[in-house]
CSV table of C-alpha atoms and ligand atoms in Angstrom, one decimal:
chain,number,residue,atom,x,y,z
F,1,MET,CA,-11.1,3.7,9.7
F,2,ALA,CA,-10.7,5.3,6.3
F,3,LYS,CA,-12.1,4.4,2.9
F,4,VAL,CA,-9.1,4.1,0.7
F,5,LEU,CA,-8.8,3.7,-3.1
F,6,VAL,CA,-5.6,1.7,-3.8
F,7,ILE,CA,-4.7,2.4,-7.4
F,8,GLY,CA,-2.3,-0.3,-8.5
F,9,GLY,CA,-3.5,-2.5,-5.7
F,10,ALA,CA,-3.0,-5.7,-7.6
F,11,GLY,CA,0.7,-5.1,-8.2
F,12,TYR,CA,3.8,-6.2,-6.3
F,13,ILE,CA,3.9,-3.4,-3.7
F,14,GLY,CA,0.2,-2.5,-4.0
F,15,SER,CA,-1.0,-6.0,-2.9
F,16,HIS,CA,1.2,-5.8,0.3
F,17,VAL,CA,-0.2,-2.3,1.0
F,18,VAL,CA,-3.7,-3.6,0.7
F,19,LYS,CA,-3.0,-6.3,3.2
F,20,ALA,CA,-1.5,-3.8,5.6
F,21,LEU,CA,-4.5,-1.5,5.2
F,22,MET,CA,-6.9,-4.3,5.9
F,23,LYS,CA,-4.9,-5.3,9.0
F,24,GLY,CA,-5.2,-1.7,10.1
F,25,GLY,CA,-9.0,-1.9,9.8
F,26,HIS,CA,-9.4,0.3,6.7
F,27,GLU,CA,-11.9,-0.2,4.0
F,28,VAL,CA,-10.1,-0.9,0.7
F,29,CYS,CA,-11.2,-0.6,-2.9
F,30,VAL,CA,-8.6,-1.7,-5.5
F,31,TYR,CA,-8.3,0.0,-8.8
F,32,ASP,CA,-6.0,-1.7,-11.3
F,33,ASN,CA,-5.8,-2.3,-15.1
F,34,LEU,CA,-4.1,-5.7,-14.5
F,35,SER,CA,-1.4,-4.8,-17.0
F,36,THR,CA,1.3,-6.0,-14.6
F,37,GLY,CA,-0.9,-6.4,-11.5
F,38,GLN,CA,-2.4,-9.9,-11.1
F,39,GLU,CA,-5.9,-11.1,-10.1
F,40,VAL,CA,-4.3,-13.7,-7.8
F,41,ASN,CA,-3.1,-10.7,-5.7
F,42,LEU,CA,-6.6,-9.5,-4.9
F,43,PHE,CA,-8.2,-10.1,-1.6
F,44,LYS,CA,-11.8,-11.4,-1.9
F,45,GLN,CA,-13.0,-9.0,0.9
F,46,ASN,CA,-12.3,-5.9,-1.2
F,47,ARG,CA,-14.1,-4.2,-4.0
F,48,PHE,CA,-12.2,-4.3,-7.2
F,49,ILE,CA,-12.5,-2.0,-10.2
F,50,LYS,CA,-10.7,-3.1,-13.4
F,51,ALA,CA,-9.9,0.2,-15.1
F,52,ASP,CA,-7.0,2.3,-16.3
F,53,ILE,CA,-5.7,5.6,-14.9
F,54,LEU,CA,-5.9,7.1,-18.4
F,55,ASP,CA,-9.7,6.7,-18.1
F,56,TYR,CA,-10.6,9.9,-16.3
F,57,GLU,CA,-14.4,9.2,-16.0
F,58,ALA,CA,-13.7,5.8,-14.4
F,59,LEU,CA,-11.4,7.5,-11.9
F,60,VAL,CA,-13.9,10.1,-10.9
F,61,LYS,CA,-16.5,7.4,-10.4
F,62,ALA,CA,-14.2,5.2,-8.4
F,63,MET,CA,-13.2,8.2,-6.2
F,64,GLN,CA,-16.8,8.9,-5.0
F,65,GLY,CA,-17.0,8.5,-1.2
F,66,GLN,CA,-13.3,7.7,-0.8
F,67,ASP,CA,-11.4,9.5,1.9
F,68,ALA,CA,-8.0,8.9,0.4
F,69,VAL,CA,-6.0,7.5,-2.5
F,70,ILE,CA,-2.9,5.4,-2.4
F,71,HIS,CA,-1.3,5.7,-5.9
F,72,LEU,CA,1.1,2.9,-6.9
F,73,ALA,CA,0.1,2.6,-10.6
F,74,ALA,CA,3.2,3.2,-12.8
F,75,LYS,CA,5.6,1.9,-15.3
F,76,LYS,CA,8.9,1.3,-13.5
F,77,ALA,CA,11.5,-0.2,-15.8
F,78,VAL,CA,14.4,2.3,-15.8
F,79,GLY,CA,16.0,1.0,-19.1
F,80,GLU,CA,12.7,1.0,-20.9
F,81,SER,CA,12.0,4.6,-19.7
F,82,MET,CA,15.1,5.8,-21.6
F,83,GLU,CA,14.0,4.0,-24.8
F,84,ASN,CA,10.3,4.8,-24.7
F,85,PRO,CA,9.8,8.0,-22.8
F,86,MET,CA,6.3,8.5,-24.3
F,87,LYS,CA,5.0,5.4,-22.4
F,88,TYR,CA,6.3,6.9,-19.2
F,89,SER,CA,5.0,10.4,-19.9
F,90,THR,CA,1.5,9.0,-20.6
F,91,ASN,CA,1.2,6.3,-17.9
F,92,ASN,CA,3.1,8.0,-15.1
F,93,ILE,CA,2.6,11.7,-15.7
F,94,THR,CA,-0.7,12.0,-17.5
F,95,GLY,CA,-2.1,9.1,-15.4
F,96,SER,CA,-1.1,10.8,-12.1
F,97,LEU,CA,-2.5,14.2,-13.3
F,98,ASN,CA,-5.8,12.4,-14.0
F,99,ILE,CA,-5.8,11.0,-10.5
F,100,LEU,CA,-5.1,14.5,-9.0
F,101,ASN,CA,-7.9,16.1,-11.1
F,102,ALA,CA,-10.3,13.3,-10.2
F,103,MET,CA,-9.5,13.8,-6.5
F,104,VAL,CA,-10.4,17.5,-6.9
F,105,GLU,CA,-13.6,16.7,-8.7
F,106,ALA,CA,-14.6,14.1,-6.2
F,107,GLY,CA,-13.5,16.0,-3.1
F,108,THR,CA,-10.9,13.4,-2.0
F,109,LYS,CA,-8.3,15.1,0.1
F,110,TYR,CA,-5.4,12.7,0.9
F,111,MET,CA,-2.9,11.0,-1.3
F,112,VAL,CA,0.0,8.6,-0.5
F,113,PHE,CA,2.2,8.3,-3.6
F,114,SER,CA,4.8,5.7,-4.4
F,115,SER,CA,7.9,7.7,-5.4
F,116,SER,CA,11.5,6.4,-5.7
F,117,ALA,CA,15.1,6.9,-4.7
F,118,ALA,CA,15.6,7.4,-8.5
F,119,VAL,CA,14.6,11.0,-8.0
F,120,TYR,CA,18.1,11.6,-6.5
F,121,GLY,CA,20.1,10.3,-9.6
F,122,MET,CA,23.8,9.9,-8.8
F,123,PRO,CA,24.1,11.7,-5.5
F,124,LYS,CA,27.6,12.7,-4.3
F,125,VAL,CA,27.0,11.4,-0.8
F,126,GLU,CA,26.4,7.7,0.1
F,127,VAL,CA,23.8,8.2,2.8
F,128,ILE,CA,20.9,10.1,1.3
F,129,ASP,CA,18.4,12.2,3.2
F,130,GLU,CA,15.6,14.2,1.7
F,131,SER,CA,17.8,17.4,1.6
F,132,VAL,CA,20.1,15.8,-1.1
F,133,PRO,CA,19.4,17.5,-4.4
F,134,THR,CA,17.0,15.7,-6.7
F,135,GLU,CA,18.7,15.3,-10.1
F,136,PRO,CA,17.3,12.1,-11.8
F,137,ILE,CA,19.5,10.6,-14.4
F,138,ASN,CA,16.8,8.4,-15.9
F,139,TYR,CA,13.4,9.3,-17.3
F,140,TYR,CA,11.6,7.0,-14.9
F,141,GLY,CA,13.1,9.0,-12.0
F,142,PHE,CA,12.2,12.2,-13.7
F,143,THR,CA,8.5,11.2,-13.9
F,144,LYS,CA,8.4,10.4,-10.2
F,145,LEU,CA,10.0,13.8,-9.4
F,146,GLU,CA,7.6,15.7,-11.6
F,147,ILE,CA,4.6,14.0,-10.0
F,148,GLU,CA,5.9,15.1,-6.6
F,149,LYS,CA,6.0,18.7,-7.9
F,150,PHE,CA,2.5,18.4,-9.3
F,151,MET,CA,1.3,17.2,-5.9
F,152,GLN,CA,3.0,20.2,-4.2
F,153,TRP,CA,1.0,22.5,-6.6
F,154,TYR,CA,-2.3,20.7,-6.0
F,155,ASP,CA,-1.7,21.0,-2.2
F,156,ARG,CA,-1.2,24.8,-2.7
F,157,LEU,CA,-4.0,25.3,-5.1
F,158,LYS,CA,-6.6,22.7,-4.0
F,159,GLY,CA,-5.6,21.6,-0.5
F,160,ILE,CA,-4.7,18.0,-1.4
F,161,LYS,CA,-2.4,16.7,1.3
F,162,PHE,CA,0.2,14.1,0.2
F,163,VAL,CA,3.0,11.9,1.3
F,164,ALA,CA,5.5,10.9,-1.4
F,165,LEU,CA,7.3,7.8,-0.3
F,166,ARG,CA,10.7,7.5,-1.9
F,167,TYR,CA,11.5,3.8,-1.9
F,168,PHE,CA,15.0,2.5,-2.0
F,169,ASN,CA,15.3,-1.1,-3.4
F,170,ALA,CA,12.1,-3.0,-2.7
F,171,VAL,CA,12.5,-6.7,-2.2
F,172,GLY,CA,10.9,-9.8,-0.7
F,173,TYR,CA,7.3,-11.0,-0.4
F,174,ASP,CA,4.7,-11.4,2.3
F,175,GLU,CA,6.2,-13.6,5.0
F,176,ASP,CA,2.9,-15.3,5.7
F,177,GLY,CA,2.8,-16.5,2.0
F,178,GLU,CA,-0.7,-14.9,1.5
F,179,ILE,CA,0.3,-12.9,-1.5
F,180,ARG,CA,1.1,-15.3,-4.3
F,181,GLY,CA,1.6,-13.3,-7.5
F,182,ARG,CA,5.2,-13.1,-8.6
F,183,GLU,CA,6.5,-10.5,-11.0
F,184,VAL,CA,6.7,-11.7,-14.6
F,185,ASN,CA,10.1,-11.2,-16.2
F,186,PRO,CA,11.7,-9.5,-13.2
F,187,GLN,CA,14.4,-7.0,-13.9
F,188,ASN,CA,15.9,-6.5,-10.4
F,189,LEU,CA,18.8,-8.2,-8.6
F,190,LEU,CA,17.2,-10.5,-6.0
F,191,PRO,CA,14.5,-12.0,-8.3
F,192,ILE,CA,17.2,-12.5,-11.0
F,193,ILE,CA,19.4,-14.4,-8.5
F,194,MET,CA,16.3,-16.5,-7.6
F,195,GLU,CA,15.8,-17.3,-11.3
F,196,VAL,CA,19.4,-18.5,-11.4
F,197,TYR,CA,18.7,-20.7,-8.3
F,198,GLU,CA,15.6,-22.1,-10.0
F,199,GLY,CA,17.6,-22.9,-13.2
F,200,LYS,CA,15.6,-20.4,-15.3
F,201,ARG,CA,18.9,-18.6,-16.0
F,202,ASP,CA,22.5,-19.9,-16.3
F,203,LYS,CA,24.2,-17.4,-14.2
F,204,LEU,CA,24.1,-14.0,-12.6
F,205,LYS,CA,25.9,-11.2,-14.4
F,206,ILE,CA,27.4,-8.9,-11.8
F,207,PHE,CA,27.6,-5.4,-13.3
F,208,GLY,CA,31.0,-4.2,-12.2
F,209,ASN,CA,33.5,-5.4,-9.5
F,210,ASP,CA,35.7,-2.3,-9.6
F,211,TYR,CA,33.5,0.1,-7.6
F,212,PRO,CA,35.0,1.9,-4.6
F,213,THR,CA,33.1,-0.3,-2.2
F,214,ARG,CA,34.1,-2.9,0.4
F,215,ASP,CA,34.1,-5.8,-2.2
F,216,GLY,CA,34.0,-3.8,-5.5
F,217,THR,CA,30.3,-4.4,-6.2
F,218,CYS,CA,27.5,-1.9,-5.9
F,219,ILE,CA,25.8,-1.3,-2.6
F,220,ARG,CA,22.1,-0.8,-2.3
F,221,ASP,CA,19.6,-0.4,0.6
F,222,TYR,CA,17.2,-3.3,0.2
F,223,ILE,CA,13.9,-2.6,2.0
F,224,HIS,CA,11.3,-5.4,2.5
F,225,VAL,CA,8.0,-4.8,0.8
F,226,SER,CA,6.0,-5.4,4.0
F,227,ASP,CA,8.0,-2.6,5.7
F,228,LEU,CA,7.1,-0.4,2.7
F,229,ALA,CA,3.5,-1.4,3.1
F,230,SER,CA,3.4,-0.5,6.8
F,231,ALA,CA,4.8,3.0,6.0
F,232,HIS,CA,1.9,3.6,3.6
F,233,VAL,CA,-0.6,2.9,6.3
F,234,LEU,CA,1.2,5.2,8.8
F,235,ALA,CA,1.6,7.9,6.2
F,236,LEU,CA,-2.1,7.8,5.5
F,237,GLU,CA,-3.1,7.9,9.1
F,238,LYS,CA,-0.8,10.8,9.9
F,239,LEU,CA,-2.0,12.8,6.9
F,240,MET,CA,-5.6,12.3,8.0
F,241,SER,CA,-4.7,13.5,11.5
F,242,GLY,CA,-3.2,16.8,10.2
F,243,MET,CA,0.4,16.1,9.1
F,244,ALA,CA,1.6,18.5,6.4
F,245,SER,CA,2.5,17.2,3.0
F,246,GLN,CA,5.9,15.4,2.9
F,247,SER,CA,8.4,13.5,0.8
F,248,LEU,CA,10.0,10.7,2.8
F,249,ASN,CA,12.7,8.2,2.2
F,250,LEU,CA,12.0,4.5,3.0
F,251,GLY,CA,15.0,2.3,3.5
F,252,THR,CA,16.7,0.2,6.2
F,253,GLU,CA,19.7,2.6,6.4
F,254,LYS,CA,21.9,-0.4,5.8
F,255,GLY,CA,23.8,-1.3,2.6
F,256,THR,CA,24.2,-4.7,1.0
F,257,SER,CA,26.6,-5.3,-1.9
F,258,VAL,CA,25.7,-7.4,-4.9
F,259,LYS,CA,28.2,-10.1,-3.7
F,260,GLU,CA,26.6,-10.1,-0.2
F,261,MET,CA,23.2,-10.6,-1.7
F,262,VAL,CA,24.5,-13.6,-3.7
F,263,GLU,CA,26.1,-15.0,-0.5
F,264,ALA,CA,22.8,-14.5,1.4
F,265,VAL,CA,20.9,-16.6,-1.2
F,266,GLU,CA,23.6,-19.2,-1.2
F,267,LYS,CA,23.4,-19.4,2.6
F,268,VAL,CA,19.6,-19.5,2.7
F,269,LYS,CA,19.2,-22.0,-0.1
F,270,GLY,CA,22.4,-24.1,0.5
F,271,CYS,CA,23.5,-23.8,-3.0
F,272,LYS,CA,26.1,-22.2,-5.2
F,273,ILE,CA,25.0,-19.3,-7.5
F,274,PRO,CA,27.1,-19.2,-10.7
F,275,VAL,CA,28.2,-15.6,-11.4
F,276,GLU,CA,30.1,-13.8,-14.1
F,277,TYR,CA,31.6,-10.4,-13.9
F,278,ALA,CA,30.4,-8.0,-16.5
F,279,PRO,CA,31.2,-4.4,-17.2
F,280,ARG,CA,29.5,-1.7,-15.1
F,281,ARG,CA,25.9,-0.9,-16.1
F,282,ALA,CA,25.4,2.7,-17.2
F,283,GLY,CA,23.9,5.0,-14.6
F,284,ASP,CA,24.6,2.8,-11.6
F,285,PRO,CA,25.9,4.7,-8.6
F,286,ALA,CA,28.4,2.8,-6.4
F,287,ALA,CA,26.4,3.0,-3.2
F,288,LEU,CA,22.9,4.2,-2.3
F,289,ILE,CA,21.8,4.1,1.3
F,290,ALA,CA,18.8,5.8,2.8
F,291,SER,CA,18.6,8.0,5.8
F,292,ALA,CA,15.1,7.3,6.9
F,293,LYS,CA,15.3,9.5,9.9
F,294,LYS,CA,12.4,11.7,8.7
F,295,ALA,CA,10.1,8.7,8.2
F,296,ARG,CA,11.1,7.3,11.6
F,297,GLU,CA,10.4,10.6,13.3
F,298,LEU,CA,7.3,11.8,11.5
F,299,LEU,CA,5.6,8.4,11.0
F,300,GLY,CA,6.9,6.4,14.0
F,301,TRP,CA,7.9,3.9,11.3
F,302,LYS,CA,10.7,1.3,11.8
F,303,PRO,CA,11.5,-1.5,9.3
F,304,GLU,CA,11.1,-5.0,10.8
F,305,PHE,CA,13.1,-6.8,8.2
F,306,THR,CA,16.7,-5.8,8.8
F,307,ASP,CA,18.4,-9.1,8.3
F,308,ILE,CA,19.1,-9.8,4.6
F,309,CYS,CA,18.8,-13.6,5.1
F,310,ARG,CA,15.3,-13.2,6.5
F,311,ILE,CA,14.4,-11.0,3.6
F,312,VAL,CA,15.8,-13.6,1.1
F,313,LYS,CA,13.7,-16.4,2.8
F,314,THR,CA,10.5,-14.5,1.9
F,315,GLN,CA,11.5,-14.2,-1.8
F,316,ALA,CA,10.8,-17.7,-3.1
Z,1,UD1,C1,16.6,1.0,-9.9
Z,1,UD1,C2,16.1,2.3,-9.5
Z,1,UD1,C3,14.9,2.1,-8.5
Z,1,UD1,C4,13.9,1.3,-9.3
Z,1,UD1,C5,14.5,0.0,-9.7
Z,1,UD1,C6,13.4,-0.7,-10.5
Z,1,UD1,C7,17.7,4.1,-9.3
Z,1,UD1,C8,18.6,4.8,-8.4
Z,1,UD1,N1,17.1,3.1,-8.7
Z,1,UD1,O1,17.3,0.4,-8.8
Z,1,UD1,O2,14.3,3.3,-8.2
Z,1,UD1,O3,12.8,1.1,-8.4
Z,1,UD1,O4,15.6,0.2,-10.5
Z,1,UD1,O5,13.9,-1.5,-11.5
Z,1,UD1,O6,17.5,4.4,-10.5
Z,1,UD1,N2,22.7,-6.0,-10.7
Z,1,UD1,C9,23.6,-6.9,-11.2
Z,1,UD1,N3,23.2,-7.8,-12.0
Z,1,UD1,C10,21.9,-7.9,-12.5
Z,1,UD1,C11,21.0,-7.0,-11.9
Z,1,UD1,C12,21.4,-6.0,-11.0
Z,1,UD1,O7,24.8,-6.8,-10.8
Z,1,UD1,O8,21.6,-8.8,-13.3
Z,1,UD1,C13,23.1,-5.0,-9.7
Z,1,UD1,C14,23.0,-3.5,-10.2
Z,1,UD1,O9,24.2,-3.1,-10.9
Z,1,UD1,C15,22.8,-2.8,-8.9
Z,1,UD1,C16,22.1,-3.8,-8.0
Z,1,UD1,O10,22.3,-5.0,-8.6
Z,1,UD1,O11,24.0,-2.4,-8.3
Z,1,UD1,C17,20.6,-3.5,-7.9
Z,1,UD1,O12,20.0,-3.4,-9.2
Z,1,UD1,P1,18.5,-3.3,-9.5
Z,1,UD1,O13,17.8,-4.4,-8.8
Z,1,UD1,O14,18.3,-3.3,-11.0
Z,1,UD1,O15,18.0,-1.9,-8.9
Z,1,UD1,P2,18.6,-0.5,-9.0
Z,1,UD1,O16,19.2,-0.3,-10.3
Z,1,UD1,O17,19.5,-0.2,-7.8
């Protein structure tokens, strides 16, 4: 059993991580400023601190007596990061440095960090393992990569052991329906398709149907949020039993095209989703599929949600 401070624990991925930690018998304290996280995502059993990662004193206080930190607090809109880099420098980079410094001050030794496949940019290969060069093409991805580098230095200098989990495309919600908060104004493919289904939008714009893929639309590796969550718990437990610091991909190792995602929603919901083909979106690689061999081998992790229809069923 570990005492874990989950920073960003009221958010989409954080709330699923909290549930998985509790299931694993760990003691959780959630730290969140509720800017995008939601109170409805908090579990009553846990301590909750409403504070910002830019508040260094609050972080040091919250860190007292904690064995480990899981850090999921970040701004994550790729487009916005290109227009307002300062917001991402401050929240993602300064905020994460505050967390690392507070860990040093409080003597907390372990950190699991939510990184992203965005650190790879536009890789030349389709299947991506951790040896693929990290060359982010958006500022959001750059902030995630820089934080990974800071963690490497804090490991060397201060002995903080970390796992950076590079998520591919996170999707779905808790299958038991226990986590009820839904993202406001979602920007990602599956929640947008669901909004079309619910009548909140007229149609889905498919960005590009002339990619060199099986049906011309982009291929991504959609990984269920509960599978991401279980990887955080395993990463924490392995770190605490002596595993060296690591960066690990998390994906299903299976690609789904935009069209296939639309078809899955149509099948699950028994409806027709109106679509319109639009030009390619800047910065979209044709296909991004994870090799998660390293996570499988080092953590003993295996995604449970490999069927896209099962994933879609959890989304509503
Ligand atoms: C990107 C980031 C990812 C980040 C996520 C958060 C990269 C490599 N990945 O993923 O790290 O966590 O954003 O926002 O930078 N699409 C449409 N129509 C739409 C919306 C999406 O056709 O209305 C298509 C996109 O072109 C893409 C796929 O659906 O091919 C998935 O898009 P999206 O959900 O935005 O995620 P990514 O851009 O893959």
